[in-house]
């Protein structure tokens, strides 16, 4: 087992981070715990400040306790010492404020930040996207936008191209593009970062990374959880907007893009956007062949009976909780090698993986070849992070040429001794450092919406049905048929 080389524990400069929506799920479940972890690793200088802002009436201590309770709930196996927490919590303050309201009294927030204009200031909007424009304007009006201040916007940026455009315009009136950090937390995941290294720092792959050698690519982000408490929000979104427009398209871009000249943020983002622009539009003519919508009904998860989506929502709805898409990238590299994307809630397991399936061998020496599995590369993003090459080998020993499909296995857990920081830990530090490479540029978000809008429109025109699937399964049967029509099947790992 190897120790990871030179861990990135270089302290950032002192900062003031203002989290709007501080009592919400994202802030308590992800942001504060991530900041605690970075603080514990000595990356956050003690002069830094974390100011939680929300409309709830409470004091500093009450907010700190809320944050600690949430930390314990979400990290039950992590021992946390009271003294250690107290020290971290001394950086945390709370301000009660309705930030959407320009006429509200912004005095307490001004006081909390007074005299710190020369520190790196970051505003994190853990709020509904419809509020981004108003809150940005209010920050400006309150005179809080210090020189070099940055703003962080959570996905989704809008619910379609038009709303994304409007949000980007409104925020852009206050903050320049290079101070806007649009989060897609998948870009902060260890294994997603590794995609670039794997593809471009190994000479083996580039010559075969194209439709001549690759039959197709599968990208699956399966979740075992349901919409649950988020059902009200989720119902306005659905799997296409919630997951495909951002996470899955970002993964697709990283797999499909041309080699960038360097790793400068704009060089990489320029390459990603070319992929988005090359996505063949889905129209009402081809939508039934290119997409499948599904919604979970009652079923079982983790051995327990769970309700269906409409029961959780308390209403009938035709929002999709599962989507599968055949995406074609119309460029020289990928013509003829489709990308099959699928994501869903309440599937049979939680896993994200990318399968690169290579073409069949040209000529089988031993038998007709039709039952020989193809070479596959399995990039497992979570959990059990790792990369496998699935190869046909000779089963050792006497008994003739018996073949076996075995993995050449790089399991992160076996190979490296490291804790994988939560994506938000990396992203928050990247904001303070001003590293835009892990964030989405305005044109990237808008290009992704343009393609997704086409699908939404086609679903509407075609009245594309939402197929039911039982919770705890692989999604509706139509998802298998999407590939079956092309003589392919989702790789389920069973043969590996
Ligand atoms: C979020 C979606 O962006 O990503 C959620 O809004 C989803 O619906 C989540 O559950 C999945 O993230 P992860 O890191 O658990 O794969």
mmCIF file of N, CA, C and O in Angstrom, residues 4-86:
data_model
loop_
_atom_site.group_PDB
_atom_site.id
_atom_site.type_symbol
_atom_site.label_atom_id
_atom_site.label_comp_id
_atom_site.label_asym_id
_atom_site.label_seq_id
_atom_site.Cartn_x
_atom_site.Cartn_y
_atom_site.Cartn_z
ATOM 1 N N UNK A 4 -0.262 8.337 -0.034
ATOM 2 C CA UNK A 4 -0.416 9.292 -1.127
ATOM 3 C C UNK A 4 0.753 10.259 -1.095
ATOM 4 O O UNK A 4 1.166 10.691 -0.020
ATOM 5 N N UNK A 5 1.261 10.623 -2.277
ATOM 6 C CA UNK A 5 2.409 11.508 -2.307
ATOM 7 C C UNK A 5 1.997 12.933 -1.950
ATOM 8 O O UNK A 5 0.911 13.370 -2.294
ATOM 9 N N UNK A 6 2.871 13.661 -1.296
ATOM 10 C CA UNK A 6 2.685 15.054 -0.873
ATOM 11 C C UNK A 6 1.237 15.513 -0.783
ATOM 12 O O UNK A 6 0.719 16.173 -1.672
ATOM 13 N N UNK A 7 0.528 15.138 0.293
ATOM 14 C CA UNK A 7 -0.870 15.535 0.422
ATOM 15 C C UNK A 7 -1.025 17.056 0.361
ATOM 16 O O UNK A 7 -0.159 17.781 0.844
ATOM 17 N N UNK A 8 -2.118 17.486 -0.229
ATOM 18 C CA UNK A 8 -2.342 18.917 -0.461
ATOM 19 C C UNK A 8 -2.852 19.592 0.805
ATOM 20 O O UNK A 8 -4.035 19.822 0.953
ATOM 21 N N UNK A 9 -2.001 19.876 1.738
ATOM 22 C CA UNK A 9 -2.447 20.486 2.979
ATOM 23 C C UNK A 9 -1.853 21.872 3.140
ATOM 24 O O UNK A 9 -1.602 22.334 4.250
ATOM 25 N N UNK A 10 -1.629 22.522 2.024
ATOM 26 C CA UNK A 10 -1.073 23.869 2.081
ATOM 27 C C UNK A 10 -2.178 24.815 2.553
ATOM 28 O O UNK A 10 -3.256 24.845 1.955
ATOM 29 N N UNK A 11 -1.941 25.548 3.636
ATOM 30 C CA UNK A 11 -3.005 26.449 4.120
ATOM 31 C C UNK A 11 -3.416 27.474 3.056
ATOM 32 O O UNK A 11 -2.583 27.900 2.250
ATOM 33 N N UNK A 12 -4.679 27.811 3.087
ATOM 34 C CA UNK A 12 -5.142 28.886 2.201
ATOM 35 C C UNK A 12 -4.938 30.204 2.953
ATOM 36 O O UNK A 12 -4.617 30.200 4.144
ATOM 37 N N UNK A 13 -5.146 31.304 2.277
ATOM 38 C CA UNK A 13 -5.050 32.583 2.981
ATOM 39 C C UNK A 13 -6.305 32.751 3.853
ATOM 40 O O UNK A 13 -7.335 32.130 3.578
ATOM 41 N N UNK A 14 -6.200 33.567 4.876
ATOM 42 C CA UNK A 14 -7.360 33.770 5.755
ATOM 43 C C UNK A 14 -8.528 34.321 4.935
ATOM 44 O O UNK A 14 -8.328 35.107 4.002
ATOM 45 N N UNK A 15 -9.737 33.911 5.290
ATOM 46 C CA UNK A 15 -10.902 34.333 4.497
ATOM 47 C C UNK A 15 -12.094 34.565 5.406
ATOM 48 O O UNK A 15 -12.130 34.083 6.550
ATOM 49 N N UNK A 16 -13.076 35.268 4.872
ATOM 50 C CA UNK A 16 -14.388 35.371 5.514
ATOM 51 C C UNK A 16 -15.390 34.730 4.560
ATOM 52 O O UNK A 16 -15.544 35.187 3.419
ATOM 53 N N UNK A 17 -16.037 33.695 5.036
ATOM 54 C CA UNK A 17 -17.007 32.987 4.197
ATOM 55 C C UNK A 17 -18.405 33.230 4.760
ATOM 56 O O UNK A 17 -18.669 32.934 5.930
ATOM 57 N N UNK A 18 -19.260 33.799 3.923
ATOM 58 C CA UNK A 18 -20.642 34.039 4.349
ATOM 59 C C UNK A 18 -21.521 32.995 3.665
ATOM 60 O O UNK A 18 -21.556 32.925 2.430
ATOM 61 N N UNK A 19 -22.193 32.163 4.466
ATOM 62 C CA UNK A 19 -23.061 31.133 3.884
ATOM 63 C C UNK A 19 -24.512 31.581 4.020
ATOM 64 O O UNK A 19 -25.054 31.625 5.139
ATOM 65 N N UNK A 20 -25.132 31.920 2.896
ATOM 66 C CA UNK A 20 -26.564 32.233 2.913
ATOM 67 C C UNK A 20 -27.325 30.905 2.810
ATOM 68 O O UNK A 20 -26.983 30.070 1.972
ATOM 69 N N UNK A 21 -28.337 30.749 3.642
ATOM 70 C CA UNK A 21 -29.034 29.451 3.687
ATOM 71 C C UNK A 21 -28.323 28.534 4.673
ATOM 72 O O UNK A 21 -28.255 27.320 4.486
ATOM 73 N N UNK A 22 -27.798 29.134 5.749
ATOM 74 C CA UNK A 22 -26.905 28.403 6.649
ATOM 75 C C UNK A 22 -27.588 27.310 7.448
ATOM 76 O O UNK A 22 -26.918 26.390 7.922
ATOM 77 N N UNK A 23 -28.910 27.404 7.628
ATOM 78 C CA UNK A 23 -29.566 26.363 8.423
ATOM 79 C C UNK A 23 -30.145 25.278 7.521
ATOM 80 O O UNK A 23 -30.820 24.371 7.982
ATOM 81 N N UNK A 24 -29.890 25.377 6.236
ATOM 82 C CA UNK A 24 -30.410 24.391 5.280
ATOM 83 C C UNK A 24 -29.568 23.123 5.259
ATOM 84 O O UNK A 24 -28.480 23.045 5.835
ATOM 85 N N UNK A 25 -30.090 22.151 4.522
ATOM 86 C CA UNK A 25 -29.475 20.820 4.464
ATOM 87 C C UNK A 25 -28.050 20.860 3.914
ATOM 88 O O UNK A 25 -27.133 20.261 4.475
ATOM 89 N N UNK A 26 -27.843 21.592 2.839
ATOM 90 C CA UNK A 26 -26.501 21.614 2.214
ATOM 91 C C UNK A 26 -25.464 22.179 3.182
ATOM 92 O O UNK A 26 -24.372 21.630 3.347
ATOM 93 N N UNK A 27 -25.833 23.271 3.818
ATOM 94 C CA UNK A 27 -24.903 23.920 4.723
ATOM 95 C C UNK A 27 -24.552 23.016 5.908
ATOM 96 O O UNK A 27 -23.381 22.820 6.244
ATOM 97 N N UNK A 28 -25.584 22.429 6.521
ATOM 98 C CA UNK A 28 -25.332 21.651 7.745
ATOM 99 C C UNK A 28 -24.748 20.270 7.448
ATOM 100 O O UNK A 28 -23.955 19.737 8.204
ATOM 101 N N UNK A 29 -25.156 19.695 6.307
ATOM 102 C CA UNK A 29 -24.705 18.328 5.998
ATOM 103 C C UNK A 29 -23.347 18.319 5.312
ATOM 104 O O UNK A 29 -22.544 17.422 5.514
ATOM 105 N N UNK A 30 -23.084 19.343 4.488
ATOM 106 C CA UNK A 30 -21.861 19.319 3.677
ATOM 107 C C UNK A 30 -20.880 20.443 4.000
ATOM 108 O O UNK A 30 -19.697 20.207 4.193
ATOM 109 N N UNK A 31 -21.372 21.690 3.983
ATOM 110 C CA UNK A 31 -20.437 22.820 4.023
ATOM 111 C C UNK A 31 -19.721 22.924 5.363
ATOM 112 O O UNK A 31 -18.484 22.966 5.413
ATOM 113 N N UNK A 32 -20.475 22.955 6.449
ATOM 114 C CA UNK A 32 -19.814 23.136 7.756
ATOM 115 C C UNK A 32 -18.914 21.933 8.080
ATOM 116 O O UNK A 32 -17.749 22.128 8.471
ATOM 117 N N UNK A 33 -19.407 20.688 7.886
ATOM 118 C CA UNK A 33 -18.489 19.558 8.131
ATOM 119 C C UNK A 33 -17.232 19.620 7.267
ATOM 120 O O UNK A 33 -16.129 19.313 7.737
ATOM 121 N N UNK A 34 -17.361 20.049 6.019
ATOM 122 C CA UNK A 34 -16.182 20.129 5.145
ATOM 123 C C UNK A 34 -15.198 21.175 5.675
ATOM 124 O O UNK A 34 -13.981 20.958 5.681
ATOM 125 N N UNK A 35 -15.751 22.297 6.139
ATOM 126 C CA UNK A 35 -14.875 23.342 6.688
ATOM 127 C C UNK A 35 -14.197 22.837 7.958
ATOM 128 O O UNK A 35 -13.014 23.101 8.188
ATOM 129 N N UNK A 36 -14.930 22.079 8.751
ATOM 130 C CA UNK A 36 -14.321 21.527 9.966
ATOM 131 C C UNK A 36 -13.136 20.609 9.606
ATOM 132 O O UNK A 36 -12.049 20.700 10.197
ATOM 133 N N UNK A 37 -13.349 19.763 8.621
ATOM 134 C CA UNK A 37 -12.270 18.842 8.231
ATOM 135 C C UNK A 37 -11.038 19.594 7.728
ATOM 136 O O UNK A 37 -9.901 19.244 8.051
ATOM 137 N N UNK A 38 -11.276 20.631 6.946
ATOM 138 C CA UNK A 38 -10.120 21.409 6.434
ATOM 139 C C UNK A 38 -9.445 22.164 7.585
ATOM 140 O O UNK A 38 -8.240 22.348 7.598
ATOM 141 N N UNK A 39 -10.242 22.633 8.524
ATOM 142 C CA UNK A 39 -9.672 23.332 9.688
ATOM 143 C C UNK A 39 -8.824 22.346 10.489
ATOM 144 O O UNK A 39 -7.708 22.645 10.896
ATOM 145 N N UNK A 40 -9.372 21.160 10.706
ATOM 146 C CA UNK A 40 -8.655 20.170 11.521
ATOM 147 C C UNK A 40 -7.322 19.786 10.871
ATOM 148 O O UNK A 40 -6.369 19.434 11.541
ATOM 149 N N UNK A 41 -7.272 19.871 9.539
ATOM 150 C CA UNK A 41 -6.013 19.591 8.841
ATOM 151 C C UNK A 41 -5.135 20.841 8.718
ATOM 152 O O UNK A 41 -4.226 20.886 7.883
ATOM 153 N N UNK A 42 -5.451 21.853 9.481
ATOM 154 C CA UNK A 42 -4.655 23.094 9.528
ATOM 155 C C UNK A 42 -4.613 23.850 8.209
ATOM 156 O O UNK A 42 -3.663 24.570 7.945
ATOM 157 N N UNK A 43 -5.634 23.684 7.397
ATOM 158 C CA UNK A 43 -5.628 24.444 6.137
ATOM 159 C C UNK A 43 -6.291 25.800 6.285
ATOM 160 O O UNK A 43 -6.137 26.651 5.428
ATOM 161 N N UNK A 44 -7.073 25.965 7.340
ATOM 162 C CA UNK A 44 -7.811 27.228 7.498
ATOM 163 C C UNK A 44 -7.158 28.059 8.598
ATOM 164 O O UNK A 44 -7.161 27.664 9.765
ATOM 165 N N UNK A 45 -6.608 29.188 8.249
ATOM 166 C CA UNK A 45 -5.962 30.026 9.276
ATOM 167 C C UNK A 45 -6.970 30.518 10.311
ATOM 168 O O UNK A 45 -8.145 30.767 9.978
ATOM 169 N N UNK A 46 -6.521 30.666 11.557
ATOM 170 C CA UNK A 46 -7.447 31.014 12.649
ATOM 171 C C UNK A 46 -8.078 32.396 12.510
ATOM 172 O O UNK A 46 -9.081 32.689 13.147
ATOM 173 N N UNK A 47 -7.507 33.267 11.658
ATOM 174 C CA UNK A 47 -8.126 34.609 11.483
ATOM 175 C C UNK A 47 -9.350 34.516 10.565
ATOM 176 O O UNK A 47 -10.022 35.520 10.302
ATOM 177 N N UNK A 48 -9.636 33.334 10.030
ATOM 178 C CA UNK A 48 -10.775 33.191 9.105
ATOM 179 C C UNK A 48 -12.086 33.223 9.880
ATOM 180 O O UNK A 48 -12.105 32.974 11.086
ATOM 181 N N UNK A 49 -13.156 33.502 9.160
ATOM 182 C CA UNK A 49 -14.466 33.590 9.795
ATOM 183 C C UNK A 49 -15.500 32.895 8.907
ATOM 184 O O UNK A 49 -15.435 33.011 7.673
ATOM 185 N N UNK A 50 -16.412 32.191 9.538
ATOM 186 C CA UNK A 50 -17.515 31.560 8.801
ATOM 187 C C UNK A 50 -18.790 32.168 9.343
ATOM 188 O O UNK A 50 -19.088 32.021 10.544
ATOM 189 N N UNK A 51 -19.508 32.887 8.511
ATOM 190 C CA UNK A 51 -20.715 33.571 8.990
ATOM 191 C C UNK A 51 -21.934 32.906 8.361
ATOM 192 O O UNK A 51 -22.140 32.978 7.143
ATOM 193 N N UNK A 52 -22.717 32.250 9.192
ATOM 194 C CA UNK A 52 -23.953 31.634 8.713
ATOM 195 C C UNK A 52 -25.064 32.667 8.708
ATOM 196 O O UNK A 52 -25.226 33.407 9.680
ATOM 197 N N UNK A 53 -25.805 32.714 7.593
ATOM 198 C CA UNK A 53 -26.913 33.680 7.490
ATOM 199 C C UNK A 53 -28.186 32.928 7.130
ATOM 200 O O UNK A 53 -28.183 32.108 6.201
ATOM 201 N N UNK A 54 -29.242 33.177 7.866
ATOM 202 C CA UNK A 54 -30.559 32.683 7.440
ATOM 203 C C UNK A 54 -31.634 33.467 8.173
ATOM 204 O O UNK A 54 -31.321 34.316 9.016
ATOM 205 N N UNK A 55 -32.888 33.149 7.836
ATOM 206 C CA UNK A 55 -33.985 33.930 8.429
ATOM 207 C C UNK A 55 -34.340 33.485 9.838
ATOM 208 O O UNK A 55 -35.011 34.197 10.556
ATOM 209 N N UNK A 56 -33.898 32.279 10.219
ATOM 210 C CA UNK A 56 -34.272 31.757 11.546
ATOM 211 C C UNK A 56 -33.647 32.602 12.650
ATOM 212 O O UNK A 56 -32.482 32.999 12.544
ATOM 213 N N UNK A 57 -34.438 32.803 13.704
ATOM 214 C CA UNK A 57 -33.919 33.573 14.841
ATOM 215 C C UNK A 57 -33.108 32.645 15.732
ATOM 216 O O UNK A 57 -33.643 31.675 16.256
ATOM 217 N N UNK A 58 -31.854 32.908 15.857
ATOM 218 C CA UNK A 58 -31.011 32.152 16.808
ATOM 219 C C UNK A 58 -29.702 32.903 17.012
ATOM 220 O O UNK A 58 -29.342 33.791 16.236
ATOM 221 N N UNK A 59 -29.004 32.509 18.058
ATOM 222 C CA UNK A 59 -27.729 33.144 18.353
ATOM 223 C C UNK A 59 -26.574 32.284 17.868
ATOM 224 O O UNK A 59 -26.773 31.179 17.354
ATOM 225 N N UNK A 60 -25.344 32.805 18.056
ATOM 226 C CA UNK A 60 -24.150 32.065 17.620
ATOM 227 C C UNK A 60 -24.112 30.661 18.207
ATOM 228 O O UNK A 60 -23.889 29.682 17.502
ATOM 229 N N UNK A 61 -24.343 30.576 19.522
ATOM 230 C CA UNK A 61 -24.187 29.280 20.187
ATOM 231 C C UNK A 61 -25.206 28.263 19.702
ATOM 232 O O UNK A 61 -24.897 27.090 19.531
ATOM 233 N N UNK A 62 -26.424 28.755 19.482
ATOM 234 C CA UNK A 62 -27.469 27.848 19.011
ATOM 235 C C UNK A 62 -27.112 27.311 17.617
ATOM 236 O O UNK A 62 -27.280 26.126 17.320
ATOM 237 N N UNK A 63 -26.591 28.195 16.788
ATOM 238 C CA UNK A 63 -26.205 27.764 15.437
ATOM 239 C C UNK A 63 -25.050 26.771 15.493
ATOM 240 O O UNK A 63 -25.038 25.759 14.794
ATOM 241 N N UNK A 64 -24.088 27.059 16.368
ATOM 242 C CA UNK A 64 -22.937 26.153 16.492
ATOM 243 C C UNK A 64 -23.403 24.774 16.948
ATOM 244 O O UNK A 64 -22.916 23.751 16.475
ATOM 245 N N UNK A 65 -24.366 24.762 17.872
ATOM 246 C CA UNK A 65 -24.877 23.475 18.377
ATOM 247 C C UNK A 65 -25.607 22.727 17.256
ATOM 248 O O UNK A 65 -25.448 21.511 17.091
ATOM 249 N N UNK A 66 -26.374 23.484 16.480
ATOM 250 C CA UNK A 66 -27.092 22.879 15.340
ATOM 251 C C UNK A 66 -26.092 22.229 14.388
ATOM 252 O O UNK A 66 -26.277 21.108 13.902
ATOM 253 N N UNK A 67 -25.006 22.943 14.148
ATOM 254 C CA UNK A 67 -23.972 22.440 13.240
ATOM 255 C C UNK A 67 -23.302 21.186 13.811
ATOM 256 O O UNK A 67 -23.052 20.215 13.097
ATOM 257 N N UNK A 68 -23.061 21.197 15.118
ATOM 258 C CA UNK A 68 -22.419 20.041 15.753
ATOM 259 C C UNK A 68 -23.355 18.826 15.721
ATOM 260 O O UNK A 68 -22.933 17.710 15.384
ATOM 261 N N UNK A 69 -24.625 19.052 16.023
ATOM 262 C CA UNK A 69 -25.586 17.931 15.991
ATOM 263 C C UNK A 69 -25.639 17.324 14.604
ATOM 264 O O UNK A 69 -25.683 16.108 14.440
ATOM 265 N N UNK A 70 -25.644 18.202 13.617
ATOM 266 C CA UNK A 70 -25.714 17.708 12.244
ATOM 267 C C UNK A 70 -24.441 16.946 11.878
ATOM 268 O O UNK A 70 -24.488 15.901 11.231
ATOM 269 N N UNK A 71 -23.306 17.469 12.326
ATOM 270 C CA UNK A 71 -22.033 16.785 12.048
ATOM 271 C C UNK A 71 -22.090 15.365 12.619
ATOM 272 O O UNK A 71 -21.763 14.390 11.960
ATOM 273 N N UNK A 72 -22.526 15.271 13.873
ATOM 274 C CA UNK A 72 -22.559 13.947 14.532
ATOM 275 C C UNK A 72 -23.521 13.009 13.826
ATOM 276 O O UNK A 72 -23.249 11.825 13.676
ATOM 277 N N UNK A 73 -24.630 13.583 13.373
ATOM 278 C CA UNK A 73 -25.626 12.746 12.693
ATOM 279 C C UNK A 73 -25.062 12.188 11.378
ATOM 280 O O UNK A 73 -25.262 11.031 11.035
ATOM 281 N N UNK A 74 -24.346 13.041 10.667
ATOM 282 C CA UNK A 74 -23.882 12.618 9.344
ATOM 283 C C UNK A 74 -22.512 11.950 9.350
ATOM 284 O O UNK A 74 -22.099 11.380 8.346
ATOM 285 N N UNK A 75 -21.800 12.069 10.470
ATOM 286 C CA UNK A 75 -20.493 11.399 10.574
ATOM 287 C C UNK A 75 -20.455 10.583 11.858
ATOM 288 O O UNK A 75 -19.626 10.832 12.740
ATOM 289 N N UNK A 76 -21.375 9.622 11.971
ATOM 290 C CA UNK A 76 -21.525 8.934 13.258
ATOM 291 C C UNK A 76 -20.261 8.199 13.714
ATOM 292 O O UNK A 76 -20.039 8.043 14.899
ATOM 293 N N UNK A 77 -19.432 7.802 12.760
ATOM 294 C CA UNK A 77 -18.279 6.990 13.173
ATOM 295 C C UNK A 77 -17.062 7.865 13.486
ATOM 296 O O UNK A 77 -16.016 7.370 13.879
ATOM 297 N N UNK A 78 -17.207 9.185 13.315
ATOM 298 C CA UNK A 78 -16.042 10.058 13.497
ATOM 299 C C UNK A 78 -16.006 10.662 14.911
ATOM 300 O O UNK A 78 -16.934 11.380 15.292
ATOM 301 N N UNK A 79 -14.956 10.338 15.629
ATOM 302 C CA UNK A 79 -14.851 10.886 16.990
ATOM 303 C C UNK A 79 -14.565 12.383 16.887
ATOM 304 O O UNK A 79 -13.753 12.809 16.064
ATOM 305 N N UNK A 80 -15.249 13.159 17.672
ATOM 306 C CA UNK A 80 -14.992 14.601 17.641
ATOM 307 C C UNK A 80 -14.920 15.096 19.082
ATOM 308 O O UNK A 80 -15.833 14.912 19.869
ATOM 309 N N UNK A 81 -13.801 15.675 19.368
ATOM 310 C CA UNK A 81 -13.492 16.098 20.715
ATOM 311 C C UNK A 81 -14.163 17.455 20.997
ATOM 312 O O UNK A 81 -14.155 18.340 20.144
ATOM 313 N N UNK A 82 -14.739 17.600 22.177
ATOM 314 C CA UNK A 82 -15.472 18.834 22.502
ATOM 315 C C UNK A 82 -14.593 20.087 22.375
ATOM 316 O O UNK A 82 -15.006 21.107 21.816
ATOM 317 N N UNK A 83 -13.362 19.961 22.893
ATOM 318 C CA UNK A 83 -12.449 21.111 22.874
ATOM 319 C C UNK A 83 -12.099 21.492 21.446
ATOM 320 O O UNK A 83 -12.070 22.682 21.091
ATOM 321 N N UNK A 84 -11.891 20.472 20.641
ATOM 322 C CA UNK A 84 -11.551 20.682 19.239
ATOM 323 C C UNK A 84 -12.705 21.397 18.526
ATOM 324 O O UNK A 84 -12.520 22.363 17.789
ATOM 325 N N UNK A 85 -13.926 20.905 18.793
ATOM 326 C CA UNK A 85 -15.074 21.536 18.152
ATOM 327 C C UNK A 85 -15.220 22.990 18.609
ATOM 328 O O UNK A 85 -15.495 23.891 17.816
ATOM 329 N N UNK A 86 -15.013 23.208 19.917
ATOM 330 C CA UNK A 86 -15.161 24.573 20.445
ATOM 331 C C UNK A 86 -14.192 25.527 19.750
ATOM 332 O O UNK A 86 -14.533 26.643 19.391
#
